[in-house]
Amino acid sequence: MFGRLNHVGVATPSIARAGEHYAALFGTEAVGTPFDLPEQGVKVCFVDAGNTQVELIEPLDDASPVAGFLQRNPAGGQHHLCFEVADLDAAIADLASRGVRALGPPRIGAHGTRIVFLHPRDMGGVLIELMEAPDGGH
Amino acid sequence: MFGRLNHVGVATPSIARAGEHYAALFGTEAVGTPFDLPEQGVKVCFVDAGNTQVELIEPLDDASPVAGFLQRNPAGGQHHLCFEVADLDAAIADLASRGVRALGPPRIGAHGTRIVFLHPRDMGGVLIELMEAPDGGH
């Protein structure tokens, strides 16, 4: 059901500073241009890591869910894993049949396709984002 | 300097139970056979996720560093990210020149090649494992 790992979400108090750090690790050209996702309350920046991406995430304000994460982890840290699925609605239905809850209805994610987050209590403590692949996963 | 994401480390109180869960998500054939790494105090199990792997990690005893993680996160959770490097010694030296500390000397990891963990305080709160790629990363 789950496809490739689209990205690893890493929360940071400063995308500007984290971006410099990741540029030193992965090369300047690997670090994309940060952009805001106001409906999710975050600024994000994607870093190419060869076979996948790191998504740096900075809260836009104190109401952002990521702001709570940073209160518990002031230096930042691993926030979520995003796996691609070919059919998001089918995946949500299949997971629901096995007791895995989605955190709200699907919405449009950072890559312009529909995404949903799954309840970490139903996923071994891991916050997982499912993302409809741009090409339908084929 | 950093290459592809070899795996995402996920701590779990039970590889047996987590393995069943991941088999439902990625397919039975994606879940490998668990094995012990006694010198690291853990049992591990790799799950193929297309472009990378998930490494399920269960402590072998209370002295394991992962046991402390599970005390703070009883359900389990994201533990570390493992990136491949072509030359581990060069990577450690380069990181040290920029103030990033290695947690101890290199040792042999789950894939039989040399690995080292980096101090999360120097890496934006993320525990990162560097792994010498089996083929030297070429």
PDB file of C-alpha atoms in Angstrom:
ATOM      1  CA  MET A   1       0.000   0.000   0.000  1.00  0.00           C
ATOM      2  CA  PHE A   2       2.724   2.478   1.010  1.00  0.00           C
ATOM      3  CA  GLY A   3       5.098   3.574  -1.744  1.00  0.00           C
ATOM      4  CA  ARG A   4       8.429   5.375  -1.684  1.00  0.00           C
ATOM      5  CA  LEU A   5       9.539   7.716   1.075  1.00  0.00           C
ATOM      6  CA  ASN A   6       8.839  11.119  -0.458  1.00  0.00           C
ATOM      7  CA  HIS A   7      10.519  13.056   2.349  1.00  0.00           C
ATOM      8  CA  VAL A   8      11.534  13.194   5.990  1.00  0.00           C
ATOM      9  CA  GLY A   9      10.092  16.174   7.856  1.00  0.00           C
ATOM     10  CA  VAL A  10      12.549  17.932  10.185  1.00  0.00           C
ATOM     11  CA  ALA A  11      11.305  20.745  12.433  1.00  0.00           C
ATOM     12  CA  THR A  12      13.646  23.667  12.999  1.00  0.00           C
ATOM     13  CA  PRO A  13      13.424  26.995  14.799  1.00  0.00           C
ATOM     14  CA  SER A  14      15.178  28.655  11.825  1.00  0.00           C
ATOM     15  CA  ILE A  15      15.019  27.529   8.209  1.00  0.00           C
ATOM     16  CA  ALA A  16      17.606  30.196   7.367  1.00  0.00           C
ATOM     17  CA  ARG A  17      20.140  28.665   9.741  1.00  0.00           C
ATOM     18  CA  ALA A  18      19.181  25.029   9.062  1.00  0.00           C
ATOM     19  CA  GLY A  19      19.363  25.697   5.316  1.00  0.00           C
ATOM     20  CA  GLU A  20      22.988  26.820   5.644  1.00  0.00           C
ATOM     21  CA  HIS A  21      23.750  23.717   7.693  1.00  0.00           C
ATOM     22  CA  TYR A  22      22.159  21.373   5.147  1.00  0.00           C
ATOM     23  CA  ALA A  23      23.889  23.207   2.269  1.00  0.00           C
ATOM     24  CA  ALA A  24      27.204  22.293   3.887  1.00  0.00           C
ATOM     25  CA  LEU A  25      26.090  18.643   4.182  1.00  0.00           C
ATOM     26  CA  PHE A  26      24.361  18.101   0.823  1.00  0.00           C
ATOM     27  CA  GLY A  27      25.705  20.937  -1.348  1.00  0.00           C
ATOM     28  CA  THR A  28      24.314  24.414  -1.976  1.00  0.00           C
ATOM     29  CA  GLU A  29      22.393  23.332  -5.067  1.00  0.00           C
ATOM     30  CA  ALA A  30      20.526  20.677  -3.022  1.00  0.00           C
ATOM     31  CA  VAL A  31      18.737  23.266  -0.888  1.00  0.00           C
ATOM     32  CA  GLY A  32      15.567  24.685  -2.448  1.00  0.00           C
ATOM     33  CA  THR A  33      13.905  28.043  -1.932  1.00  0.00           C
ATOM     34  CA  PRO A  34      11.817  28.253   1.251  1.00  0.00           C
ATOM     35  CA  PHE A  35       8.098  28.970   0.847  1.00  0.00           C
ATOM     36  CA  ASP A  36       5.114  29.478   3.137  1.00  0.00           C
ATOM     37  CA  LEU A  37       2.204  27.071   3.561  1.00  0.00           C
ATOM     38  CA  PRO A  38      -0.058  29.471   5.474  1.00  0.00           C
ATOM     39  CA  GLU A  39      -2.994  27.037   5.741  1.00  0.00           C
ATOM     40  CA  GLN A  40      -0.658  24.653   7.598  1.00  0.00           C
ATOM     41  CA  GLY A  41       0.988  27.435   9.583  1.00  0.00           C
ATOM     42  CA  VAL A  42       4.500  26.601   8.397  1.00  0.00           C
ATOM     43  CA  LYS A  43       7.334  27.720   6.166  1.00  0.00           C
ATOM     44  CA  VAL A  44       9.070  24.801   4.426  1.00  0.00           C
ATOM     45  CA  CYS A  45      12.263  24.200   2.475  1.00  0.00           C
ATOM     46  CA  PHE A  46      13.096  20.995   0.616  1.00  0.00           C
ATOM     47  CA  VAL A  47      16.628  19.590   0.535  1.00  0.00           C
ATOM     48  CA  ASP A  48      17.543  16.963  -2.088  1.00  0.00           C
ATOM     49  CA  ALA A  49      19.173  13.951  -0.441  1.00  0.00           C
ATOM     50  CA  GLY A  50      19.638  11.767  -3.510  1.00  0.00           C
ATOM     51  CA  ASN A  51      16.930   9.141  -3.178  1.00  0.00           C
ATOM     52  CA  THR A  52      14.552  11.283  -1.090  1.00  0.00           C
ATOM     53  CA  GLN A  53      14.198  14.774   0.362  1.00  0.00           C
ATOM     54  CA  VAL A  54      14.450  16.411   3.765  1.00  0.00           C
ATOM     55  CA  GLU A  55      11.644  18.902   4.398  1.00  0.00           C
ATOM     56  CA  LEU A  56      12.765  21.597   6.807  1.00  0.00           C
ATOM     57  CA  ILE A  57       9.732  23.006   8.644  1.00  0.00           C
ATOM     58  CA  GLU A  58       9.553  26.251  10.626  1.00  0.00           C
ATOM     59  CA  PRO A  59       6.343  27.415  12.304  1.00  0.00           C
ATOM     60  CA  LEU A  60       4.868  30.669  10.964  1.00  0.00           C
ATOM     61  CA  ASP A  61       3.402  31.527  14.370  1.00  0.00           C
ATOM     62  CA  ASP A  62       2.731  30.139  17.848  1.00  0.00           C
ATOM     63  CA  ALA A  63      -0.566  28.575  16.726  1.00  0.00           C
ATOM     64  CA  SER A  64       1.239  26.213  14.335  1.00  0.00           C
ATOM     65  CA  PRO A  65       1.292  22.550  15.427  1.00  0.00           C
ATOM     66  CA  VAL A  66       5.035  22.634  14.792  1.00  0.00           C
ATOM     67  CA  ALA A  67       5.388  25.395  17.398  1.00  0.00           C
ATOM     68  CA  GLY A  68       4.277  22.877  20.040  1.00  0.00           C
ATOM     69  CA  PHE A  69       6.836  20.374  18.785  1.00  0.00           C
ATOM     70  CA  LEU A  70       9.587  23.008  19.119  1.00  0.00           C
ATOM     71  CA  GLN A  71       8.468  23.854  22.658  1.00  0.00           C
ATOM     72  CA  ARG A  72       9.180  20.218  23.525  1.00  0.00           C
ATOM     73  CA  ASN A  73      12.295  20.075  21.289  1.00  0.00           C
ATOM     74  CA  PRO A  74      13.771  23.598  21.174  1.00  0.00           C
ATOM     75  CA  ALA A  75      16.715  22.614  18.928  1.00  0.00           C
ATOM     76  CA  GLY A  76      14.373  20.965  16.413  1.00  0.00           C
ATOM     77  CA  GLY A  77      14.221  17.304  15.454  1.00  0.00           C
ATOM     78  CA  GLN A  78      12.568  14.626  13.352  1.00  0.00           C
ATOM     79  CA  HIS A  79       8.911  15.529  12.894  1.00  0.00           C
ATOM     80  CA  HIS A  80       7.328  13.117  10.382  1.00  0.00           C
ATOM     81  CA  LEU A  81       7.867  10.634   7.543  1.00  0.00           C
ATOM     82  CA  CYS A  82       5.982  11.129   4.268  1.00  0.00           C
ATOM     83  CA  PHE A  83       5.240   8.073   2.142  1.00  0.00           C
ATOM     84  CA  GLU A  84       3.645   8.221  -1.304  1.00  0.00           C
ATOM     85  CA  VAL A  85       0.473   6.324  -2.096  1.00  0.00           C
ATOM     86  CA  ALA A  86      -1.151   5.816  -5.493  1.00  0.00           C
ATOM     87  CA  ASP A  87      -4.711   6.314  -4.217  1.00  0.00           C
ATOM     88  CA  LEU A  88      -5.089   8.367  -1.040  1.00  0.00           C
ATOM     89  CA  ASP A  89      -8.784   7.604  -0.476  1.00  0.00           C
ATOM     90  CA  ALA A  90      -8.209   3.853  -0.842  1.00  0.00           C
ATOM     91  CA  ALA A  91      -5.262   4.041   1.576  1.00  0.00           C
ATOM     92  CA  ILE A  92      -7.300   5.971   4.168  1.00  0.00           C
ATOM     93  CA  ALA A  93     -10.154   3.453   3.891  1.00  0.00           C
ATOM     94  CA  ASP A  94      -7.802   0.481   4.171  1.00  0.00           C
ATOM     95  CA  LEU A  95      -6.050   1.977   7.209  1.00  0.00           C
ATOM     96  CA  ALA A  96      -9.379   2.854   8.866  1.00  0.00           C
ATOM     97  CA  SER A  97     -10.463  -0.784   8.497  1.00  0.00           C
ATOM     98  CA  ARG A  98      -7.412  -1.675  10.605  1.00  0.00           C
ATOM     99  CA  GLY A  99      -8.046   0.995  13.231  1.00  0.00           C
ATOM    100  CA  VAL A 100      -5.550   3.596  11.981  1.00  0.00           C
ATOM    101  CA  ARG A 101      -7.037   7.081  12.258  1.00  0.00           C
ATOM    102  CA  ALA A 102      -6.396   9.994   9.888  1.00  0.00           C
ATOM    103  CA  LEU A 103      -5.841  13.392  11.509  1.00  0.00           C
ATOM    104  CA  GLY A 104      -8.586  15.279   9.696  1.00  0.00           C
ATOM    105  CA  PRO A 105      -9.665  15.167   6.061  1.00  0.00           C
ATOM    106  CA  PRO A 106      -7.186  15.252   3.141  1.00  0.00           C
ATOM    107  CA  ARG A 107      -5.807  18.652   2.166  1.00  0.00           C
ATOM    108  CA  ILE A 108      -3.353  20.002  -0.385  1.00  0.00           C
ATOM    109  CA  GLY A 109       0.270  19.556   0.696  1.00  0.00           C
ATOM    110  CA  ALA A 110       3.601  21.173  -0.063  1.00  0.00           C
ATOM    111  CA  HIS A 111       3.887  19.384  -3.418  1.00  0.00           C
ATOM    112  CA  GLY A 112       0.418  20.439  -4.601  1.00  0.00           C
ATOM    113  CA  THR A 113      -1.126  16.969  -4.232  1.00  0.00           C
ATOM    114  CA  ARG A 114      -3.527  15.716  -1.560  1.00  0.00           C
ATOM    115  CA  ILE A 115      -2.026  14.647   1.763  1.00  0.00           C
ATOM    116  CA  VAL A 116      -3.210  13.384   5.128  1.00  0.00           C
ATOM    117  CA  PHE A 117      -1.474  12.783   8.447  1.00  0.00           C
ATOM    118  CA  LEU A 118      -2.067   9.577  10.431  1.00  0.00           C
ATOM    119  CA  HIS A 119      -2.443   9.409  14.198  1.00  0.00           C
ATOM    120  CA  PRO A 120       0.973   8.553  15.700  1.00  0.00           C
ATOM    121  CA  ARG A 121      -0.725   6.487  18.420  1.00  0.00           C
ATOM    122  CA  ASP A 122      -1.900   4.111  15.699  1.00  0.00           C
ATOM    123  CA  MET A 123       1.519   4.030  13.984  1.00  0.00           C
ATOM    124  CA  GLY A 124       3.976   3.042  16.712  1.00  0.00           C
ATOM    125  CA  GLY A 125       4.602   6.619  17.821  1.00  0.00           C
ATOM    126  CA  VAL A 126       5.622   7.772  14.331  1.00  0.00           C
ATOM    127  CA  LEU A 127       3.836  10.737  12.732  1.00  0.00           C
ATOM    128  CA  ILE A 128       3.251   9.634   9.135  1.00  0.00           C
ATOM    129  CA  GLU A 129       2.089  11.783   6.245  1.00  0.00           C
ATOM    130  CA  LEU A 130       0.574  10.061   3.239  1.00  0.00           C
ATOM    131  CA  MET A 131       0.867  11.924  -0.029  1.00  0.00           C
ATOM    132  CA  GLU A 132      -0.860  11.197  -3.286  1.00  0.00           C
ATOM    133  CA  ALA A 133       2.056  10.872  -5.718  1.00  0.00           C
ATOM    134  CA  PRO A 134       2.143  13.545  -8.453  1.00  0.00           C
ATOM    135  CA  ASP A 135       2.002  10.829 -11.133  1.00  0.00           C
ATOM    136  CA  GLY A 136      -0.418   8.589  -9.243  1.00  0.00           C
ATOM    137  CA  GLY A 137       2.499   6.482  -8.055  1.00  0.00           C
ATOM    138  CA  HIS A 138       2.859   4.665 -11.360  1.00  0.00           C
TER     139      HIS A 138
ATOM    140  CA  MET B   1      29.303  15.082   1.419  1.00  0.00           C
ATOM    141  CA  PHE B   2      26.182  13.194   2.508  1.00  0.00           C
ATOM    142  CA  GLY B   3      24.807  10.614   0.070  1.00  0.00           C
ATOM    143  CA  ARG B   4      21.515   8.791  -0.121  1.00  0.00           C
ATOM    144  CA  LEU B   5      19.281   8.061   2.861  1.00  0.00           C
ATOM    145  CA  ASN B   6      20.134   4.441   3.623  1.00  0.00           C
ATOM    146  CA  HIS B   7      17.401   4.035   6.236  1.00  0.00           C
ATOM    147  CA  VAL B   8      15.172   5.663   8.816  1.00  0.00           C
ATOM    148  CA  GLY B   9      15.579   4.195  12.310  1.00  0.00           C
ATOM    149  CA  VAL B  10      12.315   3.624  14.190  1.00  0.00           C
ATOM    150  CA  ALA B  11      12.414   2.481  17.808  1.00  0.00           C
ATOM    151  CA  THR B  12       9.753   0.030  18.936  1.00  0.00           C
ATOM    152  CA  PRO B  13       9.009  -1.886  22.127  1.00  0.00           C
ATOM    153  CA  SER B  14       8.241  -4.983  20.001  1.00  0.00           C
ATOM    154  CA  ILE B  15       9.745  -5.830  16.628  1.00  0.00           C
ATOM    155  CA  ALA B  16       7.367  -8.794  16.417  1.00  0.00           C
ATOM    156  CA  ARG B  17       4.333  -6.521  16.642  1.00  0.00           C
ATOM    157  CA  ALA B  18       5.821  -3.668  14.595  1.00  0.00           C
ATOM    158  CA  GLY B  19       6.877  -6.173  11.906  1.00  0.00           C
ATOM    159  CA  GLU B  20       3.276  -7.310  11.479  1.00  0.00           C
ATOM    160  CA  HIS B  21       2.151  -3.692  11.262  1.00  0.00           C
ATOM    161  CA  TYR B  22       4.764  -2.828   8.616  1.00  0.00           C
ATOM    162  CA  ALA B  23       3.959  -6.004   6.678  1.00  0.00           C
ATOM    163  CA  ALA B  24       0.393  -4.726   6.332  1.00  0.00           C
ATOM    164  CA  LEU B  25       1.692  -1.346   5.101  1.00  0.00           C
ATOM    165  CA  PHE B  26       4.529  -2.405   2.768  1.00  0.00           C
ATOM    166  CA  GLY B  27       3.752  -6.065   2.026  1.00  0.00           C
ATOM    167  CA  THR B  28       4.931  -9.216   3.774  1.00  0.00           C
ATOM    168  CA  GLU B  29       7.904  -9.669   1.457  1.00  0.00           C
ATOM    169  CA  ALA B  30       9.189  -6.179   2.374  1.00  0.00           C
ATOM    170  CA  VAL B  31       9.842  -7.159   5.988  1.00  0.00           C
ATOM    171  CA  GLY B  32      13.197  -8.842   6.585  1.00  0.00           C
ATOM    172  CA  THR B  33      14.252 -11.302   9.268  1.00  0.00           C
ATOM    173  CA  PRO B  34      15.089  -9.672  12.625  1.00  0.00           C
ATOM    174  CA  PHE B  35      18.613 -10.131  13.941  1.00  0.00           C
ATOM    175  CA  ASP B  36      20.560  -9.125  17.054  1.00  0.00           C
ATOM    176  CA  LEU B  37      23.366  -6.558  17.167  1.00  0.00           C
ATOM    177  CA  PRO B  38      24.580  -7.408  20.683  1.00  0.00           C
ATOM    178  CA  GLU B  39      27.467  -4.895  20.690  1.00  0.00           C
ATOM    179  CA  GLN B  40      24.880  -2.135  20.132  1.00  0.00           C
ATOM    180  CA  GLY B  41      22.384  -3.688  22.529  1.00  0.00           C
ATOM    181  CA  VAL B  42      19.606  -3.924  19.966  1.00  0.00           C
ATOM    182  CA  LYS B  43      17.598  -6.270  17.780  1.00  0.00           C
ATOM    183  CA  VAL B  44      16.886  -4.825  14.331  1.00  0.00           C
ATOM    184  CA  CYS B  45      14.648  -5.610  11.374  1.00  0.00           C
ATOM    185  CA  PHE B  46      14.827  -3.885   7.982  1.00  0.00           C
ATOM    186  CA  VAL B  47      11.695  -3.078   5.982  1.00  0.00           C
ATOM    187  CA  ASP B  48      12.011  -2.241   2.276  1.00  0.00           C
ATOM    188  CA  ALA B  49      10.212   1.011   1.476  1.00  0.00           C
ATOM    189  CA  GLY B  50      11.040   1.306  -2.213  1.00  0.00           C
ATOM    190  CA  ASN B  51      13.734   3.967  -2.339  1.00  0.00           C
ATOM    191  CA  THR B  52      15.006   3.420   1.222  1.00  0.00           C
ATOM    192  CA  GLN B  53      14.488   1.201   4.261  1.00  0.00           C
ATOM    193  CA  VAL B  54      12.907   1.488   7.688  1.00  0.00           C
ATOM    194  CA  GLU B  55      15.079  -0.045  10.425  1.00  0.00           C
ATOM    195  CA  LEU B  56      12.925  -1.237  13.304  1.00  0.00           C
ATOM    196  CA  ILE B  57      14.976  -1.217  16.524  1.00  0.00           C
ATOM    197  CA  GLU B  58      14.146  -2.979  19.783  1.00  0.00           C
ATOM    198  CA  PRO B  59      16.443  -2.821  22.826  1.00  0.00           C
ATOM    199  CA  LEU B  60      17.950  -6.144  23.923  1.00  0.00           C
ATOM    200  CA  ASP B  61      18.064  -5.005  27.552  1.00  0.00           C
ATOM    201  CA  ASP B  62      17.605  -1.994  29.818  1.00  0.00           C
ATOM    202  CA  ALA B  63      21.233  -0.908  29.289  1.00  0.00           C
ATOM    203  CA  SER B  64      20.610  -0.274  25.569  1.00  0.00           C
ATOM    204  CA  PRO B  65      20.555   3.409  24.567  1.00  0.00           C
ATOM    205  CA  VAL B  66      17.276   2.673  22.801  1.00  0.00           C
ATOM    206  CA  ALA B  67      15.768   1.591  26.142  1.00  0.00           C
ATOM    207  CA  GLY B  68      16.149   5.188  27.355  1.00  0.00           C
ATOM    208  CA  PHE B  69      14.427   6.452  24.192  1.00  0.00           C
ATOM    209  CA  LEU B  70      11.497   4.086  24.841  1.00  0.00           C
ATOM    210  CA  GLN B  71      11.233   5.284  28.443  1.00  0.00           C
ATOM    211  CA  ARG B  72      10.626   8.772  27.047  1.00  0.00           C
ATOM    212  CA  ASN B  73       8.511   7.446  24.128  1.00  0.00           C
ATOM    213  CA  PRO B  74       6.826   4.214  25.300  1.00  0.00           C
ATOM    214  CA  ALA B  75       4.946   3.644  22.023  1.00  0.00           C
ATOM    215  CA  GLY B  76       8.159   3.999  20.008  1.00  0.00           C
ATOM    216  CA  GLY B  77       8.996   6.661  17.439  1.00  0.00           C
ATOM    217  CA  GLN B  78      11.525   8.060  15.004  1.00  0.00           C
ATOM    218  CA  HIS B  79      15.009   7.420  16.366  1.00  0.00           C
ATOM    219  CA  HIS B  80      17.593   8.368  13.717  1.00  0.00           C
ATOM    220  CA  LEU B  81      18.321   9.006  10.029  1.00  0.00           C
ATOM    221  CA  CYS B  82      21.158   7.096   8.353  1.00  0.00           C
ATOM    222  CA  PHE B  83      22.894   8.716   5.378  1.00  0.00           C
ATOM    223  CA  GLU B  84      25.562   6.990   3.284  1.00  0.00           C
ATOM    224  CA  VAL B  85      28.995   8.540   2.788  1.00  0.00           C
ATOM    225  CA  ALA B  86      31.739   7.402   0.430  1.00  0.00           C
ATOM    226  CA  ASP B  87      34.557   7.976   2.938  1.00  0.00           C
ATOM    227  CA  LEU B  88      33.608   7.868   6.624  1.00  0.00           C
ATOM    228  CA  ASP B  89      36.941   9.171   7.947  1.00  0.00           C
ATOM    229  CA  ALA B  90      36.893  12.143   5.568  1.00  0.00           C
ATOM    230  CA  ALA B  91      33.290  12.917   6.540  1.00  0.00           C
ATOM    231  CA  ILE B  92      34.095  12.779  10.271  1.00  0.00           C
ATOM    232  CA  ALA B  93      37.105  15.075   9.776  1.00  0.00           C
ATOM    233  CA  ASP B  94      35.098  17.526   7.666  1.00  0.00           C
ATOM    234  CA  LEU B  95      32.266  17.605  10.220  1.00  0.00           C
ATOM    235  CA  ALA B  96      34.706  18.015  13.124  1.00  0.00           C
ATOM    236  CA  SER B  97      36.211  21.057  11.373  1.00  0.00           C
ATOM    237  CA  ARG B  98      32.727  22.582  11.521  1.00  0.00           C
ATOM    238  CA  GLY B  99      32.137  21.698  15.175  1.00  0.00           C
ATOM    239  CA  VAL B 100      29.985  18.589  14.621  1.00  0.00           C
ATOM    240  CA  ARG B 101      30.920  15.890  17.112  1.00  0.00           C
ATOM    241  CA  ALA B 102      30.868  12.132  16.498  1.00  0.00           C
ATOM    242  CA  LEU B 103      29.452   9.986  19.307  1.00  0.00           C
ATOM    243  CA  GLY B 104      32.471   7.723  19.788  1.00  0.00           C
ATOM    244  CA  PRO B 105      34.742   6.084  17.229  1.00  0.00           C
ATOM    245  CA  PRO B 106      33.422   4.302  14.111  1.00  0.00           C
ATOM    246  CA  ARG B 107      32.156   0.754  14.591  1.00  0.00           C
ATOM    247  CA  ILE B 108      30.608  -1.931  12.418  1.00  0.00           C
ATOM    248  CA  GLY B 109      26.902  -1.362  11.792  1.00  0.00           C
ATOM    249  CA  ALA B 110      23.908  -3.480  10.833  1.00  0.00           C
ATOM    250  CA  HIS B 111      24.974  -3.659   7.179  1.00  0.00           C
ATOM    251  CA  GLY B 112      28.517  -4.817   7.995  1.00  0.00           C
ATOM    252  CA  THR B 113      30.158  -1.507   7.060  1.00  0.00           C
ATOM    253  CA  ARG B 114      31.607   1.166   9.362  1.00  0.00           C
ATOM    254  CA  ILE B 115      29.161   3.617  10.938  1.00  0.00           C
ATOM    255  CA  VAL B 116      29.215   6.508  13.355  1.00  0.00           C
ATOM    256  CA  PHE B 117      26.508   8.532  15.078  1.00  0.00           C
ATOM    257  CA  LEU B 118      26.687  12.339  15.224  1.00  0.00           C
ATOM    258  CA  HIS B 119      25.750  14.439  18.232  1.00  0.00           C
ATOM    259  CA  PRO B 120      22.125  15.596  17.802  1.00  0.00           C
ATOM    260  CA  ARG B 121      22.964  18.908  19.504  1.00  0.00           C
ATOM    261  CA  ASP B 122      25.238  19.678  16.544  1.00  0.00           C
ATOM    262  CA  MET B 123      22.660  18.546  13.968  1.00  0.00           C
ATOM    263  CA  GLY B 124      19.517  20.538  14.759  1.00  0.00           C
ATOM    264  CA  GLY B 125      18.202  17.971  17.240  1.00  0.00           C
ATOM    265  CA  VAL B 126      18.341  15.102  14.718  1.00  0.00           C
ATOM    266  CA  LEU B 127      20.280  11.932  15.578  1.00  0.00           C
ATOM    267  CA  ILE B 128      22.169  11.112  12.378  1.00  0.00           C
ATOM    268  CA  GLU B 129      24.042   7.914  11.589  1.00  0.00           C
ATOM    269  CA  LEU B 130      26.670   8.022   8.876  1.00  0.00           C
ATOM    270  CA  MET B 131      27.347   4.741   7.131  1.00  0.00           C
ATOM    271  CA  GLU B 132      30.165   3.877   4.790  1.00  0.00           C
ATOM    272  CA  ALA B 133      28.330   2.636   1.703  1.00  0.00           C
ATOM    273  CA  PRO B 134      28.962  -1.034   0.866  1.00  0.00           C
ATOM    274  CA  ASP B 135      30.284  -0.058  -2.574  1.00  0.00           C
ATOM    275  CA  GLY B 136      32.123   3.040  -1.353  1.00  0.00           C
ATOM    276  CA  GLY B 137      29.208   5.147  -2.532  1.00  0.00           C
ATOM    277  CA  HIS B 138      30.246   5.003  -6.184  1.00  0.00           C
TER     278      HIS B 138
END
